PDB file of C-alpha atoms in Angstrom:
ATOM      1  CA  UNK A   1       0.000   0.000   0.000  1.00 48.00           C
ATOM      2  CA  UNK A   2       1.589   3.274  -1.093  1.00 53.00           C
ATOM      3  CA  UNK A   3       1.795   6.426   0.943  1.00 50.00           C
ATOM      4  CA  UNK A   4      -0.826   8.187  -1.155  1.00 54.00           C
ATOM      5  CA  UNK A   5      -3.499   5.563  -0.312  1.00 54.00           C
ATOM      6  CA  UNK A   6      -2.588   5.674   3.351  1.00 55.00           C
ATOM      7  CA  UNK A   7      -2.925   9.435   3.249  1.00 53.00           C
ATOM      8  CA  UNK A   8      -6.395   9.149   1.654  1.00 59.00           C
ATOM      9  CA  UNK A   9      -7.533   6.686   4.330  1.00 58.00           C
ATOM     10  CA  UNK A  10      -6.302   9.004   7.031  1.00 58.00           C
ATOM     11  CA  UNK A  11      -8.255  11.867   5.507  1.00 59.00           C
ATOM     12  CA  UNK A  12     -11.453   9.750   5.288  1.00 60.00           C
ATOM     13  CA  UNK A  13     -11.096   8.529   8.880  1.00 62.00           C
ATOM     14  CA  UNK A  14     -10.370  12.036  10.081  1.00 61.00           C
ATOM     15  CA  UNK A  15     -13.371  13.396   8.166  1.00 60.00           C
ATOM     16  CA  UNK A  16     -15.829  10.847   9.587  1.00 60.00           C
ATOM     17  CA  UNK A  17     -14.313  11.080  13.049  1.00 58.00           C
ATOM     18  CA  UNK A  18     -14.915  14.817  12.990  1.00 59.00           C
ATOM     19  CA  UNK A  19     -18.512  14.187  11.936  1.00 62.00           C
ATOM     20  CA  UNK A  20     -18.975  11.679  14.759  1.00 62.00           C
ATOM     21  CA  UNK A  21     -17.540  14.176  17.205  1.00 58.00           C
ATOM     22  CA  UNK A  22     -19.935  16.769  15.812  1.00 60.00           C
ATOM     23  CA  UNK A  23     -22.909  14.423  16.327  1.00 64.00           C
ATOM     24  CA  UNK A  24     -21.706  13.220  19.723  1.00 68.00           C
ATOM     25  CA  UNK A  25     -23.456  15.967  21.743  1.00 71.00           C
ATOM     26  CA  UNK A  26     -26.733  15.199  19.934  1.00 72.00           C
ATOM     27  CA  UNK A  27     -26.284  11.474  20.522  1.00 74.00           C
ATOM     28  CA  UNK A  28     -25.536  11.975  24.207  1.00 78.00           C
ATOM     29  CA  UNK A  29     -28.496  14.360  24.544  1.00 80.00           C
ATOM     30  CA  UNK A  30     -30.743  11.840  22.755  1.00 79.00           C
ATOM     31  CA  UNK A  31     -29.633   9.129  25.196  1.00 82.00           C
ATOM     32  CA  UNK A  32     -30.354  11.415  28.139  1.00 84.00           C
ATOM     33  CA  UNK A  33     -33.781  12.302  26.698  1.00 83.00           C
ATOM     34  CA  UNK A  34     -34.536   8.608  26.195  1.00 83.00           C
ATOM     35  CA  UNK A  35     -33.572   7.677  29.772  1.00 86.00           C
ATOM     36  CA  UNK A  36     -35.418  10.607  31.361  1.00 86.00           C
ATOM     37  CA  UNK A  37     -38.438  10.102  29.080  1.00 84.00           C
ATOM     38  CA  UNK A  38     -38.640   6.401  29.899  1.00 86.00           C
ATOM     39  CA  UNK A  39     -38.507   7.234  33.605  1.00 88.00           C
ATOM     40  CA  UNK A  40     -41.283   9.840  33.199  1.00 87.00           C
ATOM     41  CA  UNK A  41     -43.440   7.293  31.348  1.00 84.00           C
ATOM     42  CA  UNK A  42     -43.063   4.814  34.215  1.00 86.00           C
ATOM     43  CA  UNK A  43     -43.921   7.508  36.775  1.00 87.00           C
ATOM     44  CA  UNK A  44     -46.935   8.665  34.743  1.00 85.00           C
ATOM     45  CA  UNK A  45     -48.398   5.174  34.213  1.00 83.00           C
ATOM     46  CA  UNK A  46     -47.858   4.363  37.896  1.00 84.00           C
ATOM     47  CA  UNK A  47     -49.691   7.542  38.909  1.00 85.00           C
ATOM     48  CA  UNK A  48     -52.532   6.740  36.521  1.00 81.00           C
ATOM     49  CA  UNK A  49     -52.821   3.224  37.939  1.00 81.00           C
ATOM     50  CA  UNK A  50     -53.155   4.609  41.477  1.00 80.00           C
ATOM     51  CA  UNK A  51     -55.684   7.189  40.272  1.00 80.00           C
ATOM     52  CA  UNK A  52     -57.857   4.478  38.676  1.00 73.00           C
ATOM     53  CA  UNK A  53     -57.712   2.402  41.867  1.00 74.00           C
ATOM     54  CA  UNK A  54     -58.989   5.357  43.902  1.00 74.00           C
ATOM     55  CA  UNK A  55     -61.780   6.105  41.417  1.00 69.00           C
ATOM     56  CA  UNK A  56     -62.798   2.433  41.159  1.00 66.00           C
ATOM     57  CA  UNK A  57     -63.211   2.430  37.384  1.00 64.00           C
ATOM     58  CA  UNK A  58     -64.035  -0.713  35.448  1.00 64.00           C
ATOM     59  CA  UNK A  59     -60.912  -2.977  35.143  1.00 68.00           C
ATOM     60  CA  UNK A  60     -61.433  -3.302  31.374  1.00 63.00           C
ATOM     61  CA  UNK A  61     -61.347   0.464  30.933  1.00 65.00           C
ATOM     62  CA  UNK A  62     -58.404   0.854  33.313  1.00 70.00           C
ATOM     63  CA  UNK A  63     -56.229  -1.638  31.434  1.00 69.00           C
ATOM     64  CA  UNK A  64     -57.120  -0.157  28.074  1.00 68.00           C
ATOM     65  CA  UNK A  65     -56.442   3.454  29.093  1.00 73.00           C
ATOM     66  CA  UNK A  66     -53.171   2.494  30.770  1.00 77.00           C
ATOM     67  CA  UNK A  67     -52.029   0.629  27.677  1.00 73.00           C
ATOM     68  CA  UNK A  68     -53.128   3.455  25.365  1.00 73.00           C
ATOM     69  CA  UNK A  69     -51.355   6.077  27.472  1.00 80.00           C
ATOM     70  CA  UNK A  70     -48.217   3.974  27.714  1.00 79.00           C
ATOM     71  CA  UNK A  71     -47.944   3.447  23.953  1.00 76.00           C
ATOM     72  CA  UNK A  72     -48.805   7.061  23.111  1.00 80.00           C
ATOM     73  CA  UNK A  73     -46.058   8.342  25.420  1.00 83.00           C
ATOM     74  CA  UNK A  74     -43.556   5.858  23.991  1.00 82.00           C
ATOM     75  CA  UNK A  75     -44.333   6.956  20.430  1.00 78.00           C
ATOM     76  CA  UNK A  76     -43.910  10.596  21.485  1.00 81.00           C
ATOM     77  CA  UNK A  77     -40.584   9.733  23.145  1.00 81.00           C
ATOM     78  CA  UNK A  78     -39.387   7.889  20.034  1.00 81.00           C
ATOM     79  CA  UNK A  79     -40.196  10.856  17.776  1.00 77.00           C
ATOM     80  CA  UNK A  80     -38.449  13.240  20.204  1.00 80.00           C
ATOM     81  CA  UNK A  81     -35.275  11.105  20.337  1.00 79.00           C
ATOM     82  CA  UNK A  82     -35.162  10.673  16.560  1.00 76.00           C
ATOM     83  CA  UNK A  83     -35.619  14.404  15.978  1.00 76.00           C
ATOM     84  CA  UNK A  84     -32.773  15.087  18.397  1.00 73.00           C
ATOM     85  CA  UNK A  85     -30.552  12.916  16.197  1.00 71.00           C
ATOM     86  CA  UNK A  86     -31.292  15.181  13.252  1.00 68.00           C
ATOM     87  CA  UNK A  87     -33.900  13.071  11.485  1.00 65.00           C
ATOM     88  CA  UNK A  88     -36.815  15.019  10.002  1.00 65.00           C
ATOM     89  CA  UNK A  89     -39.942  14.113  11.998  1.00 63.00           C
ATOM     90  CA  UNK A  90     -42.430  15.496   9.496  1.00 64.00           C
ATOM     91  CA  UNK A  91     -42.359  12.187   7.630  1.00 62.00           C
ATOM     92  CA  UNK A  92     -43.154  10.273  10.826  1.00 60.00           C
ATOM     93  CA  UNK A  93     -46.066  12.590  11.577  1.00 63.00           C
ATOM     94  CA  UNK A  94     -47.390  12.174   8.031  1.00 65.00           C
ATOM     95  CA  UNK A  95     -47.140   8.380   8.239  1.00 63.00           C
ATOM     96  CA  UNK A  96     -48.867   8.246  11.621  1.00 63.00           C
ATOM     97  CA  UNK A  97     -51.603  10.599  10.393  1.00 66.00           C
ATOM     98  CA  UNK A  98     -52.194   8.615   7.210  1.00 64.00           C
ATOM     99  CA  UNK A  99     -52.281   5.346   9.147  1.00 61.00           C
ATOM    100  CA  UNK A 100     -54.727   6.792  11.667  1.00 62.00           C
ATOM    101  CA  UNK A 101     -57.006   8.067   8.885  1.00 58.00           C
ATOM    102  CA  UNK A 102     -56.971   4.721   7.068  1.00 60.00           C
ATOM    103  CA  UNK A 103     -57.704   2.791  10.258  1.00 55.00           C
ATOM    104  CA  UNK A 104     -60.453   5.226  11.197  1.00 56.00           C
ATOM    105  CA  UNK A 105     -62.202   4.877   7.827  1.00 51.00           C
ATOM    106  CA  UNK A 106     -61.901   1.101   7.874  1.00 49.00           C
ATOM    107  CA  UNK A 107     -63.200   0.738  11.419  1.00 47.00           C
ATOM    108  CA  UNK A 108     -65.865   3.440  11.649  1.00 52.00           C
ATOM    109  CA  UNK A 109     -68.461   1.172  13.255  1.00 55.00           C
ATOM    110  CA  UNK A 110     -65.967  -0.408  15.636  1.00 64.00           C
ATOM    111  CA  UNK A 111     -64.586   2.974  16.661  1.00 73.00           C
ATOM    112  CA  UNK A 112     -68.114   4.233  17.370  1.00 79.00           C
ATOM    113  CA  UNK A 113     -68.721   1.188  19.558  1.00 77.00           C
ATOM    114  CA  UNK A 114     -65.361   1.708  21.233  1.00 78.00           C
ATOM    115  CA  UNK A 115     -66.132   5.366  21.983  1.00 80.00           C
ATOM    116  CA  UNK A 116     -69.556   4.348  23.307  1.00 82.00           C
ATOM    117  CA  UNK A 117     -67.944   1.719  25.531  1.00 80.00           C
ATOM    118  CA  UNK A 118     -65.516   4.269  26.963  1.00 80.00           C
ATOM    119  CA  UNK A 119     -68.411   6.645  27.712  1.00 83.00           C
ATOM    120  CA  UNK A 120     -70.441   3.903  29.393  1.00 83.00           C
ATOM    121  CA  UNK A 121     -67.509   2.747  31.508  1.00 79.00           C
ATOM    122  CA  UNK A 122     -66.613   6.322  32.495  1.00 78.00           C
ATOM    123  CA  UNK A 123     -70.077   7.778  33.105  1.00 81.00           C
ATOM    124  CA  UNK A 124     -71.547   4.523  34.487  1.00 83.00           C
ATOM    125  CA  UNK A 125     -75.236   4.924  33.551  1.00 87.00           C
ATOM    126  CA  UNK A 126     -75.514   1.281  34.633  1.00 88.00           C
ATOM    127  CA  UNK A 127     -73.339  -1.490  36.021  1.00 86.00           C
ATOM    128  CA  UNK A 128     -73.212  -5.275  35.954  1.00 85.00           C
ATOM    129  CA  UNK A 129     -76.291  -6.663  37.714  1.00 87.00           C
ATOM    130  CA  UNK A 130     -78.565  -3.695  36.943  1.00 90.00           C
ATOM    131  CA  UNK A 131     -81.895  -4.264  35.196  1.00 91.00           C
ATOM    132  CA  UNK A 132     -82.107  -1.792  32.308  1.00 92.00           C
ATOM    133  CA  UNK A 133     -83.957  -1.033  29.101  1.00 92.00           C
ATOM    134  CA  UNK A 134     -82.036   0.102  26.033  1.00 89.00           C
ATOM    135  CA  UNK A 135     -82.522  -0.210  22.278  1.00 87.00           C
ATOM    136  CA  UNK A 136     -85.972  -1.640  23.000  1.00 87.00           C
ATOM    137  CA  UNK A 137     -84.518  -4.553  25.019  1.00 90.00           C
ATOM    138  CA  UNK A 138     -85.014  -5.146  28.731  1.00 91.00           C
ATOM    139  CA  UNK A 139     -82.663  -7.312  30.742  1.00 92.00           C
ATOM    140  CA  UNK A 140     -80.085  -7.672  33.484  1.00 92.00           C
ATOM    141  CA  UNK A 141     -76.593  -6.444  32.587  1.00 91.00           C
ATOM    142  CA  UNK A 142     -74.305  -9.466  32.413  1.00 89.00           C
ATOM    143  CA  UNK A 143     -71.143  -7.916  30.989  1.00 85.00           C
ATOM    144  CA  UNK A 144     -69.874  -4.505  29.820  1.00 84.00           C
ATOM    145  CA  UNK A 145     -66.966  -4.649  27.402  1.00 80.00           C
ATOM    146  CA  UNK A 146     -65.274  -1.991  25.292  1.00 79.00           C
ATOM    147  CA  UNK A 147     -67.338  -2.753  22.165  1.00 82.00           C
ATOM    148  CA  UNK A 148     -70.675  -4.153  23.374  1.00 85.00           C
ATOM    149  CA  UNK A 149     -72.918  -4.771  26.375  1.00 89.00           C
ATOM    150  CA  UNK A 150     -74.517  -8.132  27.137  1.00 90.00           C
ATOM    151  CA  UNK A 151     -77.997  -8.301  28.673  1.00 92.00           C
ATOM    152  CA  UNK A 152     -79.721 -11.382  30.052  1.00 93.00           C
ATOM    153  CA  UNK A 153     -83.397 -10.951  29.198  1.00 92.00           C
ATOM    154  CA  UNK A 154     -86.369 -12.030  31.293  1.00 87.00           C
ATOM    155  CA  UNK A 155     -86.654 -15.155  29.118  1.00 88.00           C
ATOM    156  CA  UNK A 156     -82.959 -15.995  29.768  1.00 90.00           C
ATOM    157  CA  UNK A 157     -81.836 -15.011  26.264  1.00 91.00           C
ATOM    158  CA  UNK A 158     -78.492 -13.301  25.819  1.00 93.00           C
ATOM    159  CA  UNK A 159     -78.841  -9.939  24.054  1.00 92.00           C
ATOM    160  CA  UNK A 160     -75.651  -8.313  22.724  1.00 91.00           C
ATOM    161  CA  UNK A 161     -76.039  -4.573  22.086  1.00 90.00           C
ATOM    162  CA  UNK A 162     -73.308  -2.481  20.363  1.00 89.00           C
ATOM    163  CA  UNK A 163     -72.108   0.243  22.703  1.00 87.00           C
ATOM    164  CA  UNK A 164     -72.241   2.899  19.974  1.00 85.00           C
ATOM    165  CA  UNK A 165     -76.004   2.583  19.652  1.00 85.00           C
ATOM    166  CA  UNK A 166     -76.586   2.007  23.360  1.00 87.00           C
ATOM    167  CA  UNK A 167     -74.661   5.113  24.457  1.00 84.00           C
ATOM    168  CA  UNK A 168     -76.637   7.297  22.027  1.00 83.00           C
ATOM    169  CA  UNK A 169     -80.049   5.933  22.987  1.00 83.00           C
ATOM    170  CA  UNK A 170     -82.367   6.485  25.937  1.00 88.00           C
ATOM    171  CA  UNK A 171     -81.476   4.140  28.799  1.00 90.00           C
ATOM    172  CA  UNK A 172     -83.846   3.298  31.641  1.00 91.00           C
ATOM    173  CA  UNK A 173     -82.107   1.920  34.728  1.00 92.00           C
ATOM    174  CA  UNK A 174     -84.685   0.205  36.940  1.00 90.00           C
ATOM    175  CA  UNK A 175     -82.167  -0.816  39.610  1.00 89.00           C
ATOM    176  CA  UNK A 176     -80.229   2.372  40.334  1.00 87.00           C
ATOM    177  CA  UNK A 177     -82.622   3.931  42.874  1.00 89.00           C
ATOM    178  CA  UNK A 178     -83.308   0.692  44.759  1.00 89.00           C
ATOM    179  CA  UNK A 179     -87.082   1.216  44.747  1.00 92.00           C
ATOM    180  CA  UNK A 180     -89.829   1.675  42.177  1.00 91.00           C
ATOM    181  CA  UNK A 181     -93.294   3.169  42.011  1.00 93.00           C
ATOM    182  CA  UNK A 182     -96.045   1.076  40.440  1.00 93.00           C
ATOM    183  CA  UNK A 183     -99.099   2.451  38.660  1.00 94.00           C
ATOM    184  CA  UNK A 184    -101.748  -0.265  38.332  1.00 94.00           C
ATOM    185  CA  UNK A 185    -104.885   0.619  36.405  1.00 94.00           C
ATOM    186  CA  UNK A 186    -108.208  -1.047  37.281  1.00 94.00           C
ATOM    187  CA  UNK A 187    -111.179  -0.359  35.052  1.00 93.00           C
ATOM    188  CA  UNK A 188    -114.680  -0.556  36.564  1.00 93.00           C
ATOM    189  CA  UNK A 189    -118.126  -0.045  35.099  1.00 92.00           C
ATOM    190  CA  UNK A 190    -119.793   3.360  34.979  1.00 91.00           C
ATOM    191  CA  UNK A 191    -122.608   1.862  37.062  1.00 90.00           C
ATOM    192  CA  UNK A 192    -120.290   0.761  39.906  1.00 93.00           C
ATOM    193  CA  UNK A 193    -119.526   2.609  43.139  1.00 93.00           C
ATOM    194  CA  UNK A 194    -116.196   4.392  42.591  1.00 94.00           C
ATOM    195  CA  UNK A 195    -115.592   5.081  46.293  1.00 95.00           C
ATOM    196  CA  UNK A 196    -116.170   1.442  47.224  1.00 95.00           C
ATOM    197  CA  UNK A 197    -113.777   0.228  44.549  1.00 95.00           C
ATOM    198  CA  UNK A 198    -111.116   2.704  45.707  1.00 95.00           C
ATOM    199  CA  UNK A 199    -111.499   1.630  49.333  1.00 95.00           C
ATOM    200  CA  UNK A 200    -111.169  -2.071  48.430  1.00 95.00           C
ATOM    201  CA  UNK A 201    -107.993  -1.585  46.384  1.00 95.00           C
ATOM    202  CA  UNK A 202    -106.359   0.786  48.873  1.00 95.00           C
ATOM    203  CA  UNK A 203    -107.137  -1.559  51.803  1.00 95.00           C
ATOM    204  CA  UNK A 204    -105.589  -4.452  49.854  1.00 95.00           C
ATOM    205  CA  UNK A 205    -102.453  -2.421  49.198  1.00 95.00           C
ATOM    206  CA  UNK A 206    -102.036  -1.303  52.807  1.00 94.00           C
ATOM    207  CA  UNK A 207    -102.269  -4.936  53.955  1.00 94.00           C
ATOM    208  CA  UNK A 208     -99.099  -5.846  52.039  1.00 93.00           C
ATOM    209  CA  UNK A 209     -95.988  -5.759  54.236  1.00 92.00           C
ATOM    210  CA  UNK A 210     -93.706  -5.166  51.248  1.00 93.00           C
ATOM    211  CA  UNK A 211     -95.497  -1.945  50.240  1.00 94.00           C
ATOM    212  CA  UNK A 212     -93.476   1.045  51.485  1.00 93.00           C
ATOM    213  CA  UNK A 213     -95.250   3.249  54.044  1.00 91.00           C
ATOM    214  CA  UNK A 214     -93.518   6.379  52.738  1.00 91.00           C
ATOM    215  CA  UNK A 215     -94.385   7.696  50.236  1.00 90.00           C
ATOM    216  CA  UNK A 216     -97.865   6.494  51.190  1.00 93.00           C
ATOM    217  CA  UNK A 217     -99.935   4.484  48.682  1.00 94.00           C
ATOM    218  CA  UNK A 218    -102.745   6.327  46.938  1.00 95.00           C
ATOM    219  CA  UNK A 219    -105.554   5.644  44.492  1.00 95.00           C
ATOM    220  CA  UNK A 220    -107.139   8.192  42.166  1.00 95.00           C
ATOM    221  CA  UNK A 221    -109.728   8.283  39.422  1.00 95.00           C
ATOM    222  CA  UNK A 222    -107.414   8.610  36.466  1.00 92.00           C
ATOM    223  CA  UNK A 223    -109.665   8.526  33.407  1.00 92.00           C
ATOM    224  CA  UNK A 224    -113.243   8.373  32.200  1.00 92.00           C
ATOM    225  CA  UNK A 225    -112.557   6.034  29.314  1.00 89.00           C
ATOM    226  CA  UNK A 226    -114.874   4.846  26.519  1.00 85.00           C
ATOM    227  CA  UNK A 227    -115.844   1.604  28.231  1.00 86.00           C
ATOM    228  CA  UNK A 228    -114.758   2.011  31.855  1.00 91.00           C
ATOM    229  CA  UNK A 229    -113.889   4.288  34.735  1.00 93.00           C
ATOM    230  CA  UNK A 230    -110.146   3.793  35.242  1.00 94.00           C
ATOM    231  CA  UNK A 231    -108.700   3.866  38.748  1.00 95.00           C
ATOM    232  CA  UNK A 232    -104.947   4.338  39.180  1.00 95.00           C
ATOM    233  CA  UNK A 233    -103.399   2.553  42.180  1.00 95.00           C
ATOM    234  CA  UNK A 234     -99.951   3.927  43.020  1.00 96.00           C
ATOM    235  CA  UNK A 235     -97.493   2.596  45.587  1.00 95.00           C
ATOM    236  CA  UNK A 236     -93.747   2.217  46.171  1.00 95.00           C
ATOM    237  CA  UNK A 237     -91.793  -1.021  46.703  1.00 94.00           C
ATOM    238  CA  UNK A 238     -88.203  -2.179  46.830  1.00 93.00           C
ATOM    239  CA  UNK A 239     -86.851  -3.692  43.624  1.00 90.00           C
ATOM    240  CA  UNK A 240     -86.597  -7.152  45.161  1.00 90.00           C
ATOM    241  CA  UNK A 241     -90.303  -7.108  46.105  1.00 92.00           C
ATOM    242  CA  UNK A 242     -91.671  -5.270  43.074  1.00 92.00           C
ATOM    243  CA  UNK A 243     -92.766  -8.035  40.695  1.00 90.00           C
ATOM    244  CA  UNK A 244     -94.177 -10.461  43.256  1.00 93.00           C
ATOM    245  CA  UNK A 245     -96.161  -7.608  44.797  1.00 94.00           C
ATOM    246  CA  UNK A 246     -97.485  -6.458  41.422  1.00 94.00           C
ATOM    247  CA  UNK A 247     -98.707  -9.905  40.443  1.00 94.00           C
ATOM    248  CA  UNK A 248    -100.368 -10.472  43.824  1.00 95.00           C
ATOM    249  CA  UNK A 249    -102.215  -7.143  43.864  1.00 95.00           C
ATOM    250  CA  UNK A 250    -103.449  -7.624  40.297  1.00 95.00           C
ATOM    251  CA  UNK A 251    -104.881 -11.072  41.051  1.00 95.00           C
ATOM    252  CA  UNK A 252    -106.216 -10.342  44.521  1.00 95.00           C
ATOM    253  CA  UNK A 253    -107.567  -6.949  43.460  1.00 95.00           C
ATOM    254  CA  UNK A 254    -109.639  -8.508  40.672  1.00 94.00           C
ATOM    255  CA  UNK A 255    -110.969 -11.158  43.055  1.00 94.00           C
ATOM    256  CA  UNK A 256    -111.983  -8.645  45.747  1.00 94.00           C
ATOM    257  CA  UNK A 257    -113.661  -6.308  43.271  1.00 94.00           C
ATOM    258  CA  UNK A 258    -115.699  -9.167  41.830  1.00 93.00           C
ATOM    259  CA  UNK A 259    -116.603 -10.389  45.344  1.00 93.00           C
ATOM    260  CA  UNK A 260    -117.996  -6.915  46.108  1.00 93.00           C
ATOM    261  CA  UNK A 261    -120.111  -6.968  42.956  1.00 92.00           C
ATOM    262  CA  UNK A 262    -117.916  -4.534  41.047  1.00 92.00           C
ATOM    263  CA  UNK A 263    -117.432  -5.525  37.422  1.00 88.00           C
ATOM    264  CA  UNK A 264    -114.392  -5.033  35.212  1.00 83.00           C
ATOM    265  CA  UNK A 265    -116.021  -4.315  31.842  1.00 85.00           C
ATOM    266  CA  UNK A 266    -114.916  -5.459  28.440  1.00 78.00           C
ATOM    267  CA  UNK A 267    -114.374  -2.801  25.775  1.00 73.00           C
ATOM    268  CA  UNK A 268    -117.814  -2.053  24.382  1.00 68.00           C
ATOM    269  CA  UNK A 269    -119.744   0.383  22.256  1.00 69.00           C
ATOM    270  CA  UNK A 270    -123.432   1.236  22.428  1.00 67.00           C
ATOM    271  CA  UNK A 271    -125.209   1.375  19.080  1.00 74.00           C
ATOM    272  CA  UNK A 272    -128.564   3.172  18.931  1.00 71.00           C
ATOM    273  CA  UNK A 273    -130.914   2.477  16.020  1.00 75.00           C
ATOM    274  CA  UNK A 274    -133.694   4.892  15.081  1.00 74.00           C
ATOM    275  CA  UNK A 275    -136.674   3.983  12.936  1.00 70.00           C
ATOM    276  CA  UNK A 276    -137.278   6.358  10.065  1.00 67.00           C
ATOM    277  CA  UNK A 277    -140.697   6.754   8.502  1.00 60.00           C
ATOM    278  CA  UNK A 278    -140.575   6.246   4.788  1.00 55.00           C
ATOM    279  CA  UNK A 279    -143.320   8.020   2.915  1.00 58.00           C
ATOM    280  CA  UNK A 280    -144.604   6.290  -0.141  1.00 50.00           C
TER     281      UNK A 280
END
């Protein structure tokens, strides 16, 4: 190897060594940023985990939000470190944006269900074990996941409702308050004694131990209907006693009204016919 080649190698090595020395502060700073950033991510996720434990959020939501936060911070740290090394980050931002747009368009329905699931788990309009009505379906909540909610209907069928639709619909939670007010309607004939019928039904209601004393039961004349005089019997009961009490009062109320000679009329219509003289 001649002296000229050796000289060229020395110049190349010197040139790249100078470049490495020039990049060395950026490399060291990038390493420091990576170490400090990784430590901050661990501190942040640990703080979030403690926060979720205090707030008693749903475990499914907690794990998802922790994972999402962890990955988002790591991506941000990666972009910061790479930019410190002199790499243009605009291309990374463009790639991430394009990927997010493509995924969003492809998974519109799933993302709507996901967003609905997050809202349900955060706002808690109902919880597992509650009896609710949503999307025209009544049932006991069996499971709440990120994408759908499972209800066990009265007939023991499993109903799976997408969270996107459920979170944007009216939801009736029958369990939340712990008690319910019933409004039973008894129709009697126009010829019957209204006061007697009211006394019979109110006495029956007050005899039931599972009827709440406060607010006190009441019965009112609610409507003068086409075929009957409708009485509205209103009382409060705990959720656990509600259905058995309803069925008993309906059956026993009918029996006591009939025993007192008070009829429950069928729908009917009176037709009056008039004779018309026809002149020849």
